[in-house]
Structure formats: C-alpha cells, structure tokens
Coordinates of C-alpha atoms in Angstrom, one line a residue:
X1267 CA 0.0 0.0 0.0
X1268 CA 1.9 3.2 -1.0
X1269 CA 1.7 6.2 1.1
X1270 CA -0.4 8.6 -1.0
X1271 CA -3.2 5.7 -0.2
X1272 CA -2.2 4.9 3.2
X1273 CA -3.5 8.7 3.8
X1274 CA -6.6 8.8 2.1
X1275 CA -9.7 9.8 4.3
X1276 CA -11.8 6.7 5.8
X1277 CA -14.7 7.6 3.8
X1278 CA -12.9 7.0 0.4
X1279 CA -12.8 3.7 0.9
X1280 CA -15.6 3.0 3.4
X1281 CA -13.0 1.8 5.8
X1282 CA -16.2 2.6 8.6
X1283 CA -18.1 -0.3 6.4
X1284 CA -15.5 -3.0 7.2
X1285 CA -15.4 -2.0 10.7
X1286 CA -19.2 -2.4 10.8
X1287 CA -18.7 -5.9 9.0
X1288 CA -15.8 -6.9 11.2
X1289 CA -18.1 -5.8 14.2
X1290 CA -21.2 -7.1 13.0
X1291 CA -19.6 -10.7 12.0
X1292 CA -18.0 -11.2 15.3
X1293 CA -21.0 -10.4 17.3
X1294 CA -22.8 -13.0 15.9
X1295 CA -20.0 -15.4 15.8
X1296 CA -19.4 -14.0 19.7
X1297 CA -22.9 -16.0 20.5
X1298 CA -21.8 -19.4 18.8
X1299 CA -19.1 -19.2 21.2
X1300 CA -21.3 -19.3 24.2
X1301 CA -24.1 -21.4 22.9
X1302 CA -22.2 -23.9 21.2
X1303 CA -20.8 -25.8 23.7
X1304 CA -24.0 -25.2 25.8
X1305 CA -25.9 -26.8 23.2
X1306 CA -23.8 -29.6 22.8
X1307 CA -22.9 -30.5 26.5
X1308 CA -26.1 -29.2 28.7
X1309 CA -28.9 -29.3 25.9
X1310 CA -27.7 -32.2 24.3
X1311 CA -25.7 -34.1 27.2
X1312 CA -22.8 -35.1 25.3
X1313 CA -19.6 -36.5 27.0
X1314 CA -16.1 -34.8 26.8
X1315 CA -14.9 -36.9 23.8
X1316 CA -18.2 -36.0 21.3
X1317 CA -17.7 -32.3 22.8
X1318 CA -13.9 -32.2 21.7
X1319 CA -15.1 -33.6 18.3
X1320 CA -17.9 -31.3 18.1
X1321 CA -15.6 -28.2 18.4
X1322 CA -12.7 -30.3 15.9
X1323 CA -15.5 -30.1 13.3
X1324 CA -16.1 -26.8 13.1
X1325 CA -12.4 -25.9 12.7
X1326 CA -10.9 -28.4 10.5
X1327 CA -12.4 -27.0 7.7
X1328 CA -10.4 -24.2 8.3
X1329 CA -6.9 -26.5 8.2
X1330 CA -8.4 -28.2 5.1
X1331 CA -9.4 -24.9 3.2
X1332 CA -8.0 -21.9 4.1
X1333 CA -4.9 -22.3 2.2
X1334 CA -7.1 -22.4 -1.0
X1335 CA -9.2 -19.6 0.3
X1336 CA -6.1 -17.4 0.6
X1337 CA -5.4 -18.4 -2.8
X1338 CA -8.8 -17.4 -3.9
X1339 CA -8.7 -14.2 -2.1
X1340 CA -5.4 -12.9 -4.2
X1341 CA -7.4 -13.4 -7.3
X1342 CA -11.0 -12.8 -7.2
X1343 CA -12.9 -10.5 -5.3
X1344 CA -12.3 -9.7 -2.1
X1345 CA -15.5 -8.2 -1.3
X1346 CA -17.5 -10.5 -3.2
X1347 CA -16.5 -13.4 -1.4
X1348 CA -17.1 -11.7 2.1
X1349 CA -20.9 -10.6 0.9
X1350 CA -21.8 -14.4 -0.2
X1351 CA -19.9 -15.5 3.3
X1352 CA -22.6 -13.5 5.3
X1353 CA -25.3 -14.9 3.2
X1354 CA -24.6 -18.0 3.7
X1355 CA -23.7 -17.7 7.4
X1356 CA -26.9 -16.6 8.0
X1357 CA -28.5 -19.6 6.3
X1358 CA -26.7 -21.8 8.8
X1359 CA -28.1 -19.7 11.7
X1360 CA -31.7 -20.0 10.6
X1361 CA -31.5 -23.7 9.9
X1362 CA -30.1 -24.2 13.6
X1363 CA -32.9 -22.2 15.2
X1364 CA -35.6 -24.0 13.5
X1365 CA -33.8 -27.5 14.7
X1366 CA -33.5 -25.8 18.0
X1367 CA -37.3 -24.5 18.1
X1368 CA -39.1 -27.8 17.0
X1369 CA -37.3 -29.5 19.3
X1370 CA -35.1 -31.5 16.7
X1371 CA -31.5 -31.0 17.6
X1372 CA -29.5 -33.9 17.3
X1373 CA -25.8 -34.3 17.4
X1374 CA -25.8 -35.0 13.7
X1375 CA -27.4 -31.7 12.8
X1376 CA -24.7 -29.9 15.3
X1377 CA -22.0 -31.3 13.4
X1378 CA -23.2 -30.5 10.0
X1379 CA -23.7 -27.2 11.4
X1380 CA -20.0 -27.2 13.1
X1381 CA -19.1 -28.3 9.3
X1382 CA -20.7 -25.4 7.6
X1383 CA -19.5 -22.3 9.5
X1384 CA -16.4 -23.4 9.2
X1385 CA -16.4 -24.1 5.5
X1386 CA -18.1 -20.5 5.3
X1387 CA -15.0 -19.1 7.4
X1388 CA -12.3 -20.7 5.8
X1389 CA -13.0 -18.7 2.3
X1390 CA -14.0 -15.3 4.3
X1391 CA -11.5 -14.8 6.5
X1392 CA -8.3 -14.6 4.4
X1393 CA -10.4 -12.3 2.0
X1394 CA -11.7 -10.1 4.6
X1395 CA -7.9 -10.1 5.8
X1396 CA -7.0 -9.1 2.4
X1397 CA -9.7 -6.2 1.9
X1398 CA -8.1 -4.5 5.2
X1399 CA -4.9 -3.5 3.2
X1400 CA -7.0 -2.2 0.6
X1401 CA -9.5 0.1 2.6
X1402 CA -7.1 1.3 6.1
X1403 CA -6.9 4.8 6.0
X1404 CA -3.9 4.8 7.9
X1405 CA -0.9 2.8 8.7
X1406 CA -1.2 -0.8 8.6
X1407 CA -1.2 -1.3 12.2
X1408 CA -3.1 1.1 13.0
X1409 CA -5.8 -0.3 10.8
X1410 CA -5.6 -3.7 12.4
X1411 CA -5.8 -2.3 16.0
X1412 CA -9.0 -1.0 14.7
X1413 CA -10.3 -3.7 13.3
X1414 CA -9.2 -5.9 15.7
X1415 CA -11.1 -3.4 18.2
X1416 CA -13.8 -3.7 16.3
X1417 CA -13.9 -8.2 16.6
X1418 CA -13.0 -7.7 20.4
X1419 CA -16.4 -5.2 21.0
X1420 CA -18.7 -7.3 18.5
X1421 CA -17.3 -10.5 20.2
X1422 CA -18.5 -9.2 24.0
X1423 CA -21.7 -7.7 22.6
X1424 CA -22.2 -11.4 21.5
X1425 CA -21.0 -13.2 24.8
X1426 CA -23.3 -11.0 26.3
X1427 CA -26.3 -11.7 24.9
X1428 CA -25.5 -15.3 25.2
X1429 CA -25.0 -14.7 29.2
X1430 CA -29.0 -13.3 29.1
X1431 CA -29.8 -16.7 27.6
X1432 CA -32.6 -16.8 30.3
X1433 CA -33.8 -13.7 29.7
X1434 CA -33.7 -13.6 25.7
X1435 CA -34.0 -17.2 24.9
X1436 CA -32.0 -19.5 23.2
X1437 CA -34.0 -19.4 19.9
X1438 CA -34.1 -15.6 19.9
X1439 CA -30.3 -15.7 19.9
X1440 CA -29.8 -17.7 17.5
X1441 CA -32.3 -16.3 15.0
X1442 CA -30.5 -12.8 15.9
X1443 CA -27.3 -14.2 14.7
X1444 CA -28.6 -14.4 11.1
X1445 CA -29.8 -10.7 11.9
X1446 CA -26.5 -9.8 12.1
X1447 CA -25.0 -11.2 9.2
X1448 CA -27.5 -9.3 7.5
X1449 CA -26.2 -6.1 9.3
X1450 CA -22.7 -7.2 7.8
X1451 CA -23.8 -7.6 4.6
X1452 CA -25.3 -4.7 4.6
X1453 CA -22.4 -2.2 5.6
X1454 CA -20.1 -4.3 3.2
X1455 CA -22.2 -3.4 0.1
X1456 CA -20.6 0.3 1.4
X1457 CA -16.7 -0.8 1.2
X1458 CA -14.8 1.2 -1.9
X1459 CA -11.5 -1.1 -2.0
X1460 CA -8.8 0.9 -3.8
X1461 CA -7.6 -1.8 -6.4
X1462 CA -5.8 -4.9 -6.0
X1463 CA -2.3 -5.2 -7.2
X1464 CA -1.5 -6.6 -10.9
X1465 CA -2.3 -10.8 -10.4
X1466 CA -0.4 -13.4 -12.0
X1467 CA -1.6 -15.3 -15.1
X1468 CA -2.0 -18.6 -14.8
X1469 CA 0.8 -20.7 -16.8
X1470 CA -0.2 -24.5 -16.8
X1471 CA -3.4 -26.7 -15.7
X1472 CA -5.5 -25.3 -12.9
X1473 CA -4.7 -27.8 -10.5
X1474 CA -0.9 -27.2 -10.7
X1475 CA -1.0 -23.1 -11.0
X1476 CA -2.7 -23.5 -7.3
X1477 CA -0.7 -25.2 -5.6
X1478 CA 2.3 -23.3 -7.2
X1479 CA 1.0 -20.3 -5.9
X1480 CA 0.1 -21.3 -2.3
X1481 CA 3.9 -23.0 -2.6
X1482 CA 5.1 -19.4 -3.3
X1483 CA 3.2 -17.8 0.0
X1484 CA 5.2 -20.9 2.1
X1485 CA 8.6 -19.9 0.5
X1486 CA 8.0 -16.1 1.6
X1487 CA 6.5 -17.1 4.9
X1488 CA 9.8 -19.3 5.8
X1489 CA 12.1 -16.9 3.8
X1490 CA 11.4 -14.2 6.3
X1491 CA 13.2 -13.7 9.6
X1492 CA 9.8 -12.5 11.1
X1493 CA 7.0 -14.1 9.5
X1494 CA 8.4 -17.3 10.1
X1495 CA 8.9 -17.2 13.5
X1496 CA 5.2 -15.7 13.8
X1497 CA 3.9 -17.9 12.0
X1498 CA 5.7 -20.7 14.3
X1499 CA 4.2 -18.8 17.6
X1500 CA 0.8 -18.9 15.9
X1501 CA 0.5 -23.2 15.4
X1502 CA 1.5 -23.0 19.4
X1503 CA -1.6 -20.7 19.3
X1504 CA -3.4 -22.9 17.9
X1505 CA -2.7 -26.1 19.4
X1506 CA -2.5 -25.2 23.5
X1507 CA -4.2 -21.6 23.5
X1508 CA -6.9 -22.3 21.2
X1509 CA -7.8 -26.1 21.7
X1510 CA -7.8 -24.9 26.1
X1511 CA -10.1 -22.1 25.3
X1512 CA -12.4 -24.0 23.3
X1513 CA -12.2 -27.5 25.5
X1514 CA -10.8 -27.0 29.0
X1515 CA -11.9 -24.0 30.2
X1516 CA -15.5 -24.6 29.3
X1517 CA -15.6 -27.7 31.2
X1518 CA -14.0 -26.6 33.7
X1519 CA -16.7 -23.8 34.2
X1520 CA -19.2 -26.7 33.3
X1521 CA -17.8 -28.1 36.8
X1522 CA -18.9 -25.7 39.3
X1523 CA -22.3 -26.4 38.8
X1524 CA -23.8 -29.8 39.3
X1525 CA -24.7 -32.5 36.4
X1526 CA -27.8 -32.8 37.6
X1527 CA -29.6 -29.2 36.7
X1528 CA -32.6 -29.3 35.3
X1529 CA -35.2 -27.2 33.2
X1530 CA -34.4 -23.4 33.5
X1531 CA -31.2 -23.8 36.1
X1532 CA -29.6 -25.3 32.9
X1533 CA -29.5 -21.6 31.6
X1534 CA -27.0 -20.6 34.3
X1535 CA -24.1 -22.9 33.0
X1536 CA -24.8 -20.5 29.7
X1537 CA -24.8 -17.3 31.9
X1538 CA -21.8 -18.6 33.1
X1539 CA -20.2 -19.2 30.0
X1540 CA -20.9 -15.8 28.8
X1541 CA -19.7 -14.2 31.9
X1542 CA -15.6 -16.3 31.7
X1543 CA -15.6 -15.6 28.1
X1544 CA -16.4 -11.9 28.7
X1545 CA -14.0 -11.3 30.8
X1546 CA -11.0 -12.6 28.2
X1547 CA -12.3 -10.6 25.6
X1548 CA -12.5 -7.0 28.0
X1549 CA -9.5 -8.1 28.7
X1550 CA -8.3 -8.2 24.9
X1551 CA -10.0 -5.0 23.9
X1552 CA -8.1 -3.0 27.0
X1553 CA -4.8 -4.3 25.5
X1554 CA -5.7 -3.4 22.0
X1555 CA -6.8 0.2 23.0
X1556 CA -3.7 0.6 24.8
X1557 CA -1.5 -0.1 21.2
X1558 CA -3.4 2.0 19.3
X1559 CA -2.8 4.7 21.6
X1560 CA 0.8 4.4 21.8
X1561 CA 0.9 3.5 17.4
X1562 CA 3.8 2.1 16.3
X1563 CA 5.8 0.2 18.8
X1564 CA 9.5 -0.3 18.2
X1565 CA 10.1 -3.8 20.0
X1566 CA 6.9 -5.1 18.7
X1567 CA 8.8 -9.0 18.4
X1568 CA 9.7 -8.4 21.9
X1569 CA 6.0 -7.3 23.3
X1570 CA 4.6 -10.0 21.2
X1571 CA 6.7 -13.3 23.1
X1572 CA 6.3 -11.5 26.1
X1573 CA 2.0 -11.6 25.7
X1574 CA 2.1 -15.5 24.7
X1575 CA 4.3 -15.9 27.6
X1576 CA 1.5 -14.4 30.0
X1577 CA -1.1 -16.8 28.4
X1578 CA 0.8 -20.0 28.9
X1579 CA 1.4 -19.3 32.5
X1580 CA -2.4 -18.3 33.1
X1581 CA -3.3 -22.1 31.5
X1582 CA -1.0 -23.3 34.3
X1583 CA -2.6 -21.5 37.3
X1584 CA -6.3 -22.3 35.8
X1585 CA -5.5 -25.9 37.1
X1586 CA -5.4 -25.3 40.5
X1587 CA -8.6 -25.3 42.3
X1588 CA -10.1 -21.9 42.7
X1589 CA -13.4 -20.1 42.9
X1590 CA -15.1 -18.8 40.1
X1591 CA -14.3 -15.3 40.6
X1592 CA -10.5 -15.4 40.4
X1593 CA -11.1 -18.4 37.9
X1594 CA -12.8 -15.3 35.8
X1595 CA -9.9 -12.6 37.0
X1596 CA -7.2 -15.4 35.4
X1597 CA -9.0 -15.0 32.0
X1598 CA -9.2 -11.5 32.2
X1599 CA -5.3 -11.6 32.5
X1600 CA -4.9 -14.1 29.5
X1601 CA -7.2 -11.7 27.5
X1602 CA -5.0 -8.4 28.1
X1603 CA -1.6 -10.5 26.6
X1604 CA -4.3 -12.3 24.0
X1605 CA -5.3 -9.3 22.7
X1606 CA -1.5 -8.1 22.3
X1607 CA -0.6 -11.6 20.6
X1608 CA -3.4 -11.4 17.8
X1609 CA -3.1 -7.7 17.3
X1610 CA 0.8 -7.9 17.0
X1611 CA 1.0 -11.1 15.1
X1612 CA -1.5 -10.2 12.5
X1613 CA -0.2 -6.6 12.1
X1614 CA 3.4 -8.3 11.9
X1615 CA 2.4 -10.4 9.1
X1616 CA 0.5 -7.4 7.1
X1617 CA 3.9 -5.1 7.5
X1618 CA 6.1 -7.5 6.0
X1619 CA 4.8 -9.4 3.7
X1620 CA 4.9 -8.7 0.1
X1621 CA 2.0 -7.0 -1.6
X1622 CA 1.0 -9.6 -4.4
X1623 CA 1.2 -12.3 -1.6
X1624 CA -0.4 -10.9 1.7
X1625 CA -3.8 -13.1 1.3
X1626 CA -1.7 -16.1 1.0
X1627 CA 0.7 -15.2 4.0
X1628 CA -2.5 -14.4 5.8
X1629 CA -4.2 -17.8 5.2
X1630 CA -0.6 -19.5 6.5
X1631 CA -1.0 -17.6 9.0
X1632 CA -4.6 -18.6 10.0
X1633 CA -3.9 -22.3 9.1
X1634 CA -1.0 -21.8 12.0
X1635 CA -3.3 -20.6 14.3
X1636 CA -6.5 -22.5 13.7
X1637 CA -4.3 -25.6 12.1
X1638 CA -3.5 -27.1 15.5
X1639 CA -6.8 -26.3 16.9
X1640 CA -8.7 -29.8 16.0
X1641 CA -5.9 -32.0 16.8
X1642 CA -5.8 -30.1 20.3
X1643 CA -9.8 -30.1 20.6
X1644 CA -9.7 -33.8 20.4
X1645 CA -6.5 -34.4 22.3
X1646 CA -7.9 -32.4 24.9
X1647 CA -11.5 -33.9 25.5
X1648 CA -9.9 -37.5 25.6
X1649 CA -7.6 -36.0 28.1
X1650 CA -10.3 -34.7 30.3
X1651 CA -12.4 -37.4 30.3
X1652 CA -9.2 -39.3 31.3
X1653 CA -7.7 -37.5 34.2
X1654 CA -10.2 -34.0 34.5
X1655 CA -9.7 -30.7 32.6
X1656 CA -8.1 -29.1 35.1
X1657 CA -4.8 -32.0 35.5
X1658 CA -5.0 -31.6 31.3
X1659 CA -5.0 -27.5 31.3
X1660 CA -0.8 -27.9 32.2
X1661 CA -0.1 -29.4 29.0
X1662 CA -1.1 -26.8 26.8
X1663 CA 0.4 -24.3 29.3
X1664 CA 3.6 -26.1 29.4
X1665 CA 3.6 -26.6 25.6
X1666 CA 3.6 -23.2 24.7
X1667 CA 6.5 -22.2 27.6
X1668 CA 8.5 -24.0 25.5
X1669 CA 7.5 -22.6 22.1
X1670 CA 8.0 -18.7 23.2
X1671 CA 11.6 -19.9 24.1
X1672 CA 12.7 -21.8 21.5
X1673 CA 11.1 -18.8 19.6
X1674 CA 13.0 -16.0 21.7
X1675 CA 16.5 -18.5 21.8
X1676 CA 16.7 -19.0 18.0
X1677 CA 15.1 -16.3 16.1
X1678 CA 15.4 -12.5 15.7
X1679 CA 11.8 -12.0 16.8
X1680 CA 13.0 -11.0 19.9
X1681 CA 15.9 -8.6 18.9
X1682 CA 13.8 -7.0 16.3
X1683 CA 14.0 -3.3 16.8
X1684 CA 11.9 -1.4 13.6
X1685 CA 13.7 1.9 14.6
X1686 CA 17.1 0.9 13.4
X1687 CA 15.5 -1.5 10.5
X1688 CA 12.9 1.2 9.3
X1689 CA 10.1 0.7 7.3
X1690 CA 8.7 -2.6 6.7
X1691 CA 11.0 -4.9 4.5
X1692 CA 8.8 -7.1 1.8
X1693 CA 10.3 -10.6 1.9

C-alpha cells in the first residue's frame, strides 16, 4: 500500500463499512461461542470426547481450506466473497434455530452445522484479511488495532447476549445471529476497496497453477526472519491456546455447577459461560486500545513473546482449584496478553509481507493458528475425560512455555528493533 493511499480519508474507501462488518460478523459469531458448547454439552448431554469432536468439526475445515481460500482471495474479489460468506452464514443460523425451536436438535445436525460455518469461514477470513490493506486509512497497524477493536467489542456484545440466555432465549439468539450477518452484509455493500495489485496469469493446468501459488506464499512465509517465526508462535496458538479455550476452560466452568440441573437452572451454566468468556475478551480490547494509543511500537517481536508468555502461565494457574471469581480474574489476564498476541502477530504479518502475496501469508498464517486447533480439541476432551480438565490444562500451558523460548532463543523475533530496520522490509 503506497503512502499517498495509506492517507486517504476513511470515507474514500468505506474503511467505517469494514469495521461495521468486522463488528457485525463477530458479534454473531461472539454467541456461537457461548451457545455452542452449551448446546452440545447441557442441551444435548454429550460426554467430553463428542464435545472435543464437536468443536474439531467446526475448525478443520479451516486446516483443510483456508490455504485455497487465501489463494482465492489474491485473485478474485475480495468483497464479493465476504458478501456471499454473510449470506450464507446466515442460512446456517436460521437452519439451527428452526432444529433448535421444534425440538429437533441432534448431534448429527450440530455437526453438520459445526461443518458449515467453518467451510463458510475458511473462504472469508483470508479475504476479509485481504480487503483490510486495501480500505485502512492509515498505517497498517493502526488499521488492524481497529479492526481488531472492532472483533474484540462485537465479540463481547455477542458473549453478552449469550449470558442473558434466560432472559432472551436460546432461539431468539440464535435467530438474531442471522440478523447480524444481514447487518454485515449490509455495511459491506458500502466498502470502496482501492484496487488490487496486478495478479499473476495462470501458466499450466488449474490444478498445478494453485498449488504453485500457495507454494510461493510458504517460501515467503519461511524466507522471512519475522513471519516465520510468527507464524511458528501462531501453530502454538493454535494447538495449546486455542484447543484450552475452546475444550478446557469450558468444562472446567461446566464443573462448578452440578450434572444434575434441570429445566431453566440449565440456563446458568450458559450465563456462566458468557460471563468467563467476557472477561478474556474485555480483557483483549483494553490491551488493544492501549497499542493503538501508543501506534507504532518499536520492540513489537519483543511485546509480542512476552504476551504469549503471560497466556501460557495463566493455562497453568487455571488448574489449581479456585473459585469462580478469580477463575474469571485469570481469564481477564490471558485476554490483556491475547489481545496483544493477535493484534501484534497479524499486524506483523501485514507489515512484512509482500504486496502480491499478503492473502496467502495471511491464510498460512490462519492455518498456523486454527491448524492445531482440531488436533488439540480432540487431544484435549480424551484427556479430560481421562484425568479432569483441570490436570489436562498444564499441558497446553507447558507446551507453549517451551514454544515462546525456542522462539526467543533462536530467532530475531526477539531482537527486532523497527527503529534501526525502518520501514517494513517485503520478503
């Protein structure tokens, strides 16, 4: 992005539209985060294993796909694909109220539904990704604070809704989920992109020309003394932060309350739910306010190791016995260095990658993070049902202590200093 663009006002390329989007996506998606596992472990009563396969199904599409949707996103429209994304997405919302209104749900119909979001997210989020660089007003980073800001405060409106479940109703959310993809589709049809850089022509069969191409975004990725090693932080993401967050910590939640509710004192294991998730994500948007107050940092590598360093000591401490409160207070602290880690990371990999390649970087960079993420959802409901989540939380804690210093030991993520190396360097 040159700089004449980089300054253009906000309403030149409706970068207000994309936040809306952004906002509007992750408040619905905020809900499914709540209701999801309540549906599958207190509505539908499934055991530890089914619930870690439950949450593997709706992210391996994303380790299956998202490398083709990155490649996609560097060659079609950007904005088009994000439009049909909420359309769909919406679709898969109604279709789970009416199952969850008549009284139908089964654990068949949650898994195709687990199977279709993610499907729907592999393909939109390496081209929403891609139509940042091409609408941010500003610097890069600055426009990734924002719209990270912007996923953070959709993502709490969303937990919180899902923490009234009593009071709104667990078919009303779900129904307002599709809502909101309309909203998102809505403020898209508003985005100006400026134009996407000159594409390559395809030289060869179809088959052949797309795996070349996402071959090129891996030699850039691994050419590059600081997307590699970010991209290497984000599997550990993805294997002990985001298989914990998604498995552990909501059974351990599930476990101060007794298996035996009934009727409407199910509905406080959701309140619950809403109420720990909550608290990571204030925590996130606190920290993300924070660096776009300060801009730019210098030591960025350095702030970045230092936030996933936080997290993995906060998975340790969430296995000793504890009451709810400071159970909550622990995820508030994991969500200030979270929302350092996802800000930093992402706005890492926008800097310094290469123009014609950023979707692809991008999607390696989403396969890092969500790649893992099955593998650990399933590792870790075998493991609680074996020994309890709270004994199974240290792995993923310990697992990433040793990522952040093989990371900090062996790469220049931690010496990187972009006041003596200047502007971003494309690999």
């Amino acid at each position: 992005m040159s700089d004449t663009s980089a300054q253009e006002p906000a309403s030149t390329t409706g970068f207000p539209g994309y936040l809306v989007t952004q906002g509007a996506w992750f408040l619905a998606f905020g809900v499914q985060m709540v209701l999801f596992p309540y549906l599958v472990r207190v509505v539908l009563q499934e055991n530890e294993i089914r619930f870690g396969l439950a949450q593997m199904s709706m992210q391996l599409p994303t380790v299956l796909l998202i490398l083709l949707g990155g490649y996609l996103a560097d060659r079609v429209d950007t904005l088009r694909v994000v439009l049909i994304g909420c359309g769909l997405s919406a679709l898969c919302f109604l279709a789970l109220g009416a199952f969850v209104a008549g009284g139908r749900l089964t654990y068949a119909t949650v898994i195709l539904y687990a199977l279709g979001v993610g499907i729907i997210g592999a393909f939109v989020t390496p081209a929403r990704d891609a139509l940042l660089s091409r609408v941010a007003p500003g610097g890069v980073q600055q426009a990734v604070g924002m719209a990270t800001l912007a996923q953070f405060g959709g993502q709490i409106a969303g937990m919180a809704a899902a923490a009234a479940a009593p009071v709104i109703g667990l078919t009303t959310l779900l129904f307002g989920q599709a809502a909101m993809m309309t909203l998102a589709a809505g403020a898209a049809l508003k985005i100006k992109p400026r134009p996407a850089g000159p594409r390559r022509v395809r030289e060869g069969g179809a088959l052949g020309f797309i795996f070349s191409e996402i071959s090129v975004g891996f030699r850039a990725s691994a050419a590059s003394p600081v997307i590699g090693p970010v991209i290497l932080c984000s599997v550990g993401m993805g294997i002990c932060f985001m298989g914990a967050f998604s498995v552990l910590l909501p059974l351990i939640v599930e476990s101060y309350f007794p298996r035996d509710l009934a009727g409407s004192a199910q509905a406080r294991i959701a309140t619950a739910l809403g109420v720990f998730s909550i608290t990571f994500w204030i925590g996130s948007i606190l920290s993300t306010i924070v660096l776009i107050r300060f801009g730019d940092l210098q030591r960025k590598g350095r702030v970045y190791l230092a936030a996933l360093f936080s997290g993995a000591c906060v998975l340790i401490l969430c296995s000793l016995p504890m009451p709810f409160w400071l159970l909550c207070a622990l995820n508030f602290v994991w969500g200030l260095g979270g929302g350092v880690a996802m800000t930093l990371g992402r706005g890492l990999v926008q800097r310094y990658s290469p123009p014609d390649k950023v979707a692809r970087i991008l999607s390696i960079f989403t396969l890092g993070n969500m790649g893992g993420a099955p593998a650990g959802a399933v590792l870790y409901g075998v493991l609680a049902h074996a020994i309890g989540p709270r004994a199974a939380i240290l792995i993923p804690g310990l697992g990433m202590l040793m990522i952040v210093a093989a990371v900090t030991l062996r790469s220049q993520l931690w010496r990187l200093d972009e006041a003596s190396s200047g502007e971003a360097a494309a690999a």
